[in-house]
Short mmCIF file of C-alpha atoms (C1' of nucleotides) and ligand atoms in Angstrom, two decimals:
data_model
loop_
_atom_site.label_atom_id
_atom_site.label_comp_id
_atom_site.label_asym_id
_atom_site.label_seq_id
_atom_site.Cartn_x
_atom_site.Cartn_y
_atom_site.Cartn_z
CA MET A 9 88.77 126.92 -110.35
CA ALA A 10 87.64 125.68 -106.96
CA SER A 11 89.74 122.54 -107.12
CA THR A 12 92.86 124.23 -105.77
CA ASP A 13 90.97 125.70 -102.82
CA PRO A 14 90.94 123.04 -100.12
CA LEU A 15 87.87 124.45 -98.37
CA LYS A 16 85.73 124.59 -101.48
CA ARG A 17 86.93 121.16 -102.51
CA ALA A 18 86.03 119.68 -99.12
CA LEU A 19 82.61 121.34 -99.07
CA LYS A 20 81.85 120.11 -102.58
CA LYS A 21 82.93 116.59 -101.62
CA GLU A 22 80.59 116.70 -98.61
CA GLY A 23 77.72 118.18 -100.62
CA LEU A 24 77.78 121.35 -98.52
CA ARG A 25 77.44 124.96 -99.58
CA TYR A 26 80.22 127.48 -99.54
CA THR A 27 79.46 130.29 -97.07
CA GLN A 28 81.21 133.32 -95.60
CA GLN A 29 80.98 131.79 -92.17
CA ARG A 30 82.69 128.56 -93.17
CA GLN A 31 85.39 130.51 -94.97
CA SER A 32 85.99 132.66 -91.91
CA VAL A 33 86.41 129.67 -89.60
CA TRP A 34 88.92 128.09 -91.95
CA ASP A 35 90.76 131.40 -92.41
CA GLU A 36 90.99 131.96 -88.70
CA LEU A 37 92.31 128.45 -88.08
CA CYS A 38 94.99 129.03 -90.71
CA ALA A 39 95.90 132.45 -89.34
CA THR A 40 98.20 131.01 -86.68
CA ASP A 41 100.05 127.78 -85.92
CA ASP A 42 98.66 127.78 -82.40
CA HIS A 43 96.58 125.12 -80.69
CA ARG A 44 93.41 127.06 -79.91
CA ASP A 45 90.00 126.09 -78.59
CA ALA A 46 86.65 126.79 -80.24
CA GLU A 47 85.97 129.84 -78.09
CA GLU A 48 89.25 131.44 -79.14
CA ILE A 49 88.45 130.87 -82.80
CA TYR A 50 84.95 132.23 -82.24
CA LEU A 51 86.19 135.38 -80.49
CA ALA A 52 88.91 135.98 -83.08
CA ILE A 53 86.36 135.97 -85.88
CA ARG A 54 84.10 138.26 -83.87
CA GLN A 55 86.99 140.75 -83.65
CA SER A 56 86.47 141.26 -87.36
CA GLU A 57 83.22 142.60 -88.71
CA LEU A 58 81.79 139.19 -89.59
CA HIS A 59 79.11 137.68 -87.45
CA VAL A 60 79.44 133.99 -86.69
CA SER A 61 77.78 131.92 -84.00
CA ARG A 62 79.44 129.42 -81.72
CA ALA A 63 77.26 126.69 -83.24
CA THR A 64 78.61 127.46 -86.70
CA VAL A 65 82.19 127.46 -85.44
CA TYR A 66 81.72 124.01 -83.95
CA ARG A 67 79.86 122.71 -87.00
CA THR A 68 82.46 124.00 -89.43
CA ILE A 69 85.36 122.66 -87.41
CA ASP A 70 83.73 119.23 -87.53
CA VAL A 71 83.73 119.35 -91.33
CA LEU A 72 87.35 120.46 -91.40
CA VAL A 73 88.42 117.72 -88.99
CA LYS A 74 86.53 115.12 -91.01
CA ASN A 75 88.37 116.24 -94.12
CA LYS A 76 91.75 116.19 -92.41
CA MET A 77 92.29 119.92 -92.83
CA VAL A 78 92.30 120.44 -89.08
CA ARG A 79 93.46 118.28 -86.20
CA LYS A 80 91.49 118.08 -82.99
CA LEU A 81 93.52 117.73 -79.81
CA ASP A 82 92.43 116.69 -76.35
CA LEU A 83 95.03 117.95 -73.91
CA GLY A 84 93.06 116.92 -70.88
CA ASP A 85 91.92 120.37 -69.80
CA GLY A 86 88.27 119.90 -70.64
CA ARG A 87 88.06 121.63 -73.99
CA ALA A 88 89.20 120.54 -77.42
CA ARG A 89 91.98 122.38 -79.18
CA TYR A 90 92.52 122.67 -82.90
CA GLU A 91 95.43 123.20 -85.27
CA HIS A 92 95.33 123.48 -89.05
CA LYS A 93 97.22 120.88 -91.09
CA MET A 94 98.30 123.06 -94.02
CA ASN A 95 101.72 121.79 -95.09
CA ALA A 96 102.29 120.25 -91.67
CA THR A 97 103.71 116.82 -91.11
CA HIS A 98 102.66 114.49 -88.33
CA HIS A 99 103.91 115.37 -84.88
CA ASP A 100 103.01 114.85 -81.25
CA HIS A 101 103.05 117.27 -78.33
CA LEU A 102 104.91 118.28 -75.19
CA ILE A 103 102.67 120.16 -72.79
CA CYS A 104 103.70 122.20 -69.76
CA ILE A 105 101.45 121.21 -66.87
CA GLN A 106 101.95 124.64 -65.29
CA CYS A 107 101.36 127.20 -68.04
CA GLY A 108 99.95 125.05 -70.83
CA LYS A 109 102.68 125.88 -73.31
CA ILE A 110 102.76 123.41 -76.19
CA GLU A 111 105.76 122.25 -78.18
CA GLU A 112 105.90 119.70 -80.97
CA PHE A 113 108.09 116.66 -81.50
CA VAL A 114 108.59 113.94 -84.06
CA ASP A 115 110.31 110.63 -83.41
CA GLU A 116 110.59 108.00 -86.09
CA VAL A 117 111.72 105.32 -83.65
CA ILE A 118 108.50 105.69 -81.65
CA GLU A 119 106.36 105.91 -84.77
CA SER A 120 107.64 102.61 -86.14
CA ARG A 121 107.60 100.96 -82.72
CA GLN A 122 103.90 101.77 -82.47
CA ASP A 123 103.20 100.00 -85.72
CA GLU A 124 105.11 96.99 -84.50
CA ILE A 125 103.25 96.79 -81.21
CA VAL A 126 99.92 96.94 -82.96
CA LYS A 127 101.04 94.40 -85.54
CA ASN A 128 102.03 91.99 -82.78
CA PHE A 129 98.48 92.19 -81.49
CA GLY A 130 97.27 91.44 -85.00
CA TYR A 131 95.62 94.83 -85.50
CA LYS A 132 96.19 97.84 -87.71
CA LEU A 133 96.92 101.26 -86.25
CA VAL A 134 94.22 103.80 -87.07
CA ARG A 135 95.56 106.77 -85.12
CA HIS A 136 97.40 107.50 -81.92
CA ILE A 137 97.72 110.03 -79.15
CA HIS A 138 101.11 110.66 -77.59
CA GLN A 139 101.53 113.52 -75.16
CA LEU A 140 104.48 114.27 -72.91
CA PHE A 141 103.65 116.41 -69.90
CA ILE A 142 106.52 118.47 -68.54
CA ILE A 143 107.29 121.63 -66.61
CA CYS A 144 108.83 124.20 -68.92
CA ASP A 145 111.79 126.45 -68.15
CA GLU A 146 109.73 129.52 -67.32
CA CYS A 147 107.61 127.51 -64.90
CA LYS A 148 110.55 125.84 -63.19
CA THR A 149 111.27 127.60 -59.87
CA PRO A 150 115.03 127.58 -59.26
CA MET B 23 97.55 97.61 -37.77
CA ALA B 24 96.43 100.11 -40.36
CA SER B 25 99.83 100.52 -41.90
CA THR B 26 99.49 97.53 -44.22
CA ASP B 27 96.10 98.65 -45.50
CA PRO B 28 96.78 101.07 -48.36
CA LEU B 29 93.41 102.82 -48.02
CA LYS B 30 93.74 103.48 -44.31
CA ARG B 31 97.32 104.56 -44.79
CA ALA B 32 96.38 107.03 -47.53
CA LEU B 33 93.47 108.44 -45.54
CA LYS B 34 95.66 108.91 -42.49
CA LYS B 35 98.30 110.61 -44.59
CA GLU B 36 95.67 113.01 -45.98
CA GLY B 37 94.17 113.61 -42.54
CA LEU B 38 90.86 112.07 -43.63
CA ARG B 39 88.56 109.73 -41.78
CA TYR B 40 88.04 106.10 -42.64
CA THR B 41 84.44 105.47 -43.72
CA GLN B 42 82.37 102.66 -45.17
CA GLN B 43 81.74 104.69 -48.30
CA ARG B 44 85.41 105.27 -48.99
CA GLN B 45 86.14 101.60 -48.37
CA SER B 46 83.41 100.57 -50.79
CA VAL B 47 84.73 102.76 -53.59
CA TRP B 48 88.23 101.35 -53.16
CA ASP B 49 86.90 97.78 -52.93
CA GLU B 50 84.84 98.20 -56.06
CA LEU B 51 87.79 99.64 -57.99
CA CYS B 52 89.90 96.66 -56.94
CA ALA B 53 87.16 94.16 -57.79
CA THR B 54 88.09 94.06 -61.46
CA ASP B 55 91.02 94.97 -63.72
CA ASP B 56 88.69 96.87 -66.04
CA HIS B 57 88.84 100.51 -67.04
CA ARG B 58 85.51 101.79 -65.75
CA ASP B 59 83.95 105.21 -65.44
CA ALA B 60 82.59 106.79 -62.25
CA GLU B 61 79.00 105.88 -63.08
CA GLU B 62 79.90 102.20 -63.43
CA ILE B 63 81.65 102.25 -60.06
CA TYR B 64 78.68 104.06 -58.55
CA LEU B 65 76.14 101.59 -59.95
CA ALA B 66 78.22 98.57 -58.95
CA ILE B 67 78.32 99.72 -55.33
CA ARG B 68 74.58 100.41 -55.44
CA GLN B 69 74.05 96.78 -56.50
CA SER B 70 75.15 95.90 -53.01
CA GLU B 71 73.22 97.05 -49.99
CA LEU B 72 75.45 100.02 -49.30
CA HIS B 73 74.26 103.50 -50.14
CA VAL B 74 76.80 105.81 -51.74
CA SER B 75 76.27 109.02 -53.64
CA ARG B 76 77.85 110.01 -56.92
CA ALA B 77 79.53 112.93 -55.15
CA THR B 78 81.23 110.59 -52.72
CA VAL B 79 82.37 108.31 -55.53
CA TYR B 80 83.99 111.23 -57.31
CA ARG B 81 85.47 112.63 -54.10
CA THR B 82 86.91 109.29 -53.05
CA ILE B 83 88.36 108.56 -56.44
CA ASP B 84 90.16 111.91 -56.31
CA VAL B 85 91.85 110.88 -53.07
CA LEU B 86 92.83 107.51 -54.53
CA VAL B 87 94.23 109.09 -57.69
CA LYS B 88 96.18 111.63 -55.66
CA ASN B 89 97.71 108.77 -53.66
CA LYS B 90 98.58 106.78 -56.79
CA MET B 91 96.30 103.90 -55.85
CA VAL B 92 94.16 104.51 -58.91
CA ARG B 93 94.97 105.78 -62.39
CA LYS B 94 92.65 108.15 -64.21
CA LEU B 95 92.40 107.65 -67.97
CA ASP B 96 91.01 109.95 -70.61
CA LEU B 97 90.20 107.84 -73.64
CA GLY B 98 88.59 110.65 -75.53
CA ASP B 99 84.98 109.59 -75.10
CA GLY B 100 83.99 112.36 -72.75
CA ARG B 101 84.18 110.62 -69.40
CA ALA B 102 87.14 109.64 -67.29
CA ARG B 103 87.93 105.98 -66.72
CA TYR B 104 89.71 104.48 -63.74
CA GLU B 105 91.86 101.44 -63.03
CA HIS B 106 93.39 100.37 -59.73
CA LYS B 107 97.17 100.16 -59.50
CA MET B 108 97.45 97.25 -57.07
CA ASN B 109 100.57 95.32 -58.09
CA ALA B 110 100.38 96.75 -61.59
CA THR B 111 103.35 98.08 -63.51
CA HIS B 112 103.22 101.01 -65.88
CA HIS B 113 101.56 100.37 -69.20
CA ASP B 114 99.79 102.22 -71.97
CA HIS B 115 96.66 101.33 -73.91
CA LEU B 116 95.33 100.06 -77.21
CA ILE B 117 91.72 101.06 -77.76
CA CYS B 118 89.28 99.70 -80.34
CA ILE B 119 87.55 102.67 -81.96
CA GLN B 120 84.53 100.48 -82.72
CA CYS B 121 83.67 98.63 -79.52
CA GLY B 122 85.89 100.42 -77.00
CA LYS B 123 87.77 97.29 -75.98
CA ILE B 124 90.99 98.13 -74.17
CA GLU B 125 94.26 96.20 -74.17
CA GLU B 126 97.50 97.07 -72.46
CA PHE B 127 101.04 97.29 -73.77
CA VAL B 128 104.50 98.06 -72.43
CA ASP B 129 107.44 99.09 -74.56
CA GLU B 130 110.77 99.95 -73.03
CA VAL B 131 112.14 101.40 -76.25
CA ILE B 132 109.34 103.97 -76.33
CA GLU B 133 109.61 104.67 -72.62
CA SER B 134 113.30 105.55 -72.83
CA ARG B 135 112.85 107.43 -76.11
CA GLN B 136 110.33 109.67 -74.37
CA ASP B 137 112.84 110.57 -71.68
CA GLU B 138 115.40 111.38 -74.34
CA ILE B 139 113.06 113.63 -76.31
CA VAL B 140 112.15 115.57 -73.21
CA LYS B 141 115.80 115.78 -72.14
CA ASN B 142 116.73 117.25 -75.52
CA PHE B 143 114.24 120.02 -74.89
CA GLY B 144 115.85 120.56 -71.50
CA TYR B 145 112.80 119.49 -69.53
CA LYS B 146 111.94 116.64 -67.21
CA LEU B 147 109.09 114.25 -67.98
CA VAL B 148 106.29 114.39 -65.41
CA ARG B 149 103.87 111.97 -67.01
CA HIS B 150 102.71 110.90 -70.44
CA ILE B 151 99.71 109.68 -72.36
CA HIS B 152 100.18 107.16 -75.14
CA GLN B 153 97.14 105.58 -76.75
CA LEU B 154 96.99 103.46 -79.89
CA PHE B 155 93.58 103.40 -81.55
CA ILE B 156 92.83 100.31 -83.59
CA ILE B 157 89.97 98.17 -84.84
CA CYS B 158 89.92 94.87 -83.01
CA ASP B 159 89.37 91.43 -84.53
CA GLU B 160 85.71 91.17 -83.57
CA CYS B 161 85.00 94.58 -85.08
CA LYS B 162 86.87 93.89 -88.30
CA THR B 163 84.34 93.01 -91.04
CA PRO B 164 85.89 90.41 -93.36
"C1'" DT C 14 78.05 111.84 -22.51
"C1'" DA C 15 78.94 116.38 -24.62
"C1'" DT C 16 81.30 118.92 -28.11
"C1'" DA C 17 83.84 119.79 -32.17
"C1'" DT C 18 84.88 118.42 -36.67
"C1'" DT C 19 84.55 115.85 -40.81
"C1'" DC C 20 81.50 113.34 -44.14
"C1'" DT C 21 77.72 112.53 -46.75
"C1'" DG C 22 73.75 112.94 -50.06
"C1'" DA C 23 70.50 115.52 -52.76
"C1'" DG C 24 70.27 118.34 -55.92
"C1'" DA C 25 71.80 122.87 -57.75
"C1'" DC C 26 75.36 124.43 -60.60
"C1'" DT C 27 79.11 124.80 -64.27
"C1'" DC C 28 80.80 124.74 -68.69
"C1'" DA C 29 81.97 122.74 -73.19
"C1'" DT C 30 79.47 121.05 -76.68
"C1'" DT C 31 75.20 119.71 -79.20
"C1'" DC C 32 70.55 120.39 -80.55
"C1'" DT C 33 66.26 122.86 -82.11
"C1'" DC C 34 63.79 125.48 -85.14
"C1'" DA C 35 62.33 129.73 -87.32
"C1'" DA C 36 64.52 133.08 -90.25
"C1'" DT C 37 67.96 133.65 -93.88
"C1'" DA C 38 71.01 132.79 -97.68
"C1'" DA C 39 72.86 129.86 -101.47
"C1'" DG C 40 72.37 128.14 -105.74
"C1'" DA C 41 69.65 125.70 -109.43
"C1'" DA C 42 66.26 126.54 -112.62
"C1'" DA C 43 63.57 129.33 -115.39
"C1'" DT D 2 67.43 138.27 -112.70
"C1'" DT D 3 63.79 136.43 -110.46
"C1'" DT D 4 61.89 132.43 -108.47
"C1'" DC D 5 61.96 128.39 -105.93
"C1'" DT D 6 63.92 124.76 -103.22
"C1'" DT D 7 66.85 123.47 -99.79
"C1'" DA D 8 70.82 124.04 -96.82
"C1'" DT D 9 72.63 127.12 -93.38
"C1'" DT D 10 72.53 130.07 -89.67
"C1'" DG D 11 71.98 132.06 -84.90
"C1'" DA D 12 69.83 132.38 -80.41
"C1'" DG D 13 69.19 130.07 -76.89
"C1'" DA D 14 67.60 125.63 -74.86
"C1'" DA D 15 69.33 121.10 -73.82
"C1'" DT D 16 72.82 117.76 -72.48
"C1'" DG D 17 75.98 115.47 -69.55
"C1'" DA D 18 80.20 114.75 -66.84
"C1'" DG D 19 81.88 116.56 -63.08
"C1'" DT D 20 81.85 120.00 -59.03
"C1'" DC D 21 79.85 122.57 -55.34
"C1'" DT D 22 76.71 123.68 -51.43
"C1'" DC D 23 74.88 123.03 -47.15
"C1'" DA D 24 72.10 120.84 -43.64
"C1'" DG D 25 71.93 116.54 -41.34
"C1'" DA D 26 74.66 112.28 -40.05
"C1'" DA D 27 78.74 110.17 -38.46
"C1'" DT D 28 83.08 110.13 -36.09
"C1'" DA D 29 86.59 111.54 -32.98
"C1'" DT D 30 87.95 113.77 -28.79
"C1'" DA D 31 87.35 115.20 -24.03
MN1 MN E 221 100.75 120.67 -83.06
MN1 MN E 222 95.25 99.71 -68.02
ZN1 ZN E 223 105.23 126.37 -68.49
ZN1 ZN E 224 86.36 96.21 -81.17
#
DNA sequence: TATATTCTGAGACTCATTCTCAATAAGAAA
DNA sequence: TTTCTTATTGAGAATGAGTCTCAGAATATA
């Protein structure tokens, strides 16, 4: 019965126990499609009755990232951000350098070009980071 | 006579004084084409007779980055890396996830595709980060 | 030379993240 | 269920890159 539950499946695979805390971290990450940092996840869970520590939030996120349920983003502002990968396809990000707003983009031309570049070097692409920094409409002073 | 010296020109423009310490940081950054962190720059200068503090290394690098003489890179390993931009054209990086080796690439197709993506959103591209993580030949176990 | 201003270095500080370890909870076994 | 073993948790200490402070040193200006 646990095989359809991605959290339980991942924990079993890792030889880890299922706990309320781990469930709450995963639930909170899935609650929005935002790109939030660990503190935001921590505070959101604290809003509810459940008690979770920062350490547990970080530790659980690590498991989720390792099992490809969550993506970790480094947007250059000194703290990692996370987004769940439930029924999400690969995409990269546009970031407003003024307000931090994040938008997503996909471009097949770039994706295949990346593979080609790496192939020309004789390597294999493991992963990539592609971020476009812009100034969004609200932040543009006319 | 100072107008041909990029350091003196930048310092003048910023209303800052020319000092031995600032010269040494710039010299050390130009000494190699590597992508080094602040500690490496600091230690390299210390190898010579000149005394420089970490604070001054960081402060000087900030001035150089602001004046586009040096590029700051965030390769995801927790500390910033720097490369001088003397007679260097724009490029992005391939990084070995095993040994950290860095190689450079340029791709005009990707560069123009980026502009197009951003234009479709109605924005203007300020800067971008594009990193391809691979496993290099030496790190590949056959 | 005298005076005003900027720079510098040592080390304190910040802040996200990781670590420690005693108390607690999960789950296997009985 | 109760017991027993082991993993998990939380509080706060530790870490580490980078920043800040401030008194003394250096530089520019008069
Ligand atoms: Mn996203
Ligand atoms: Mn480079
Ligand atoms: Zn904005
Ligand atoms: Zn390698």
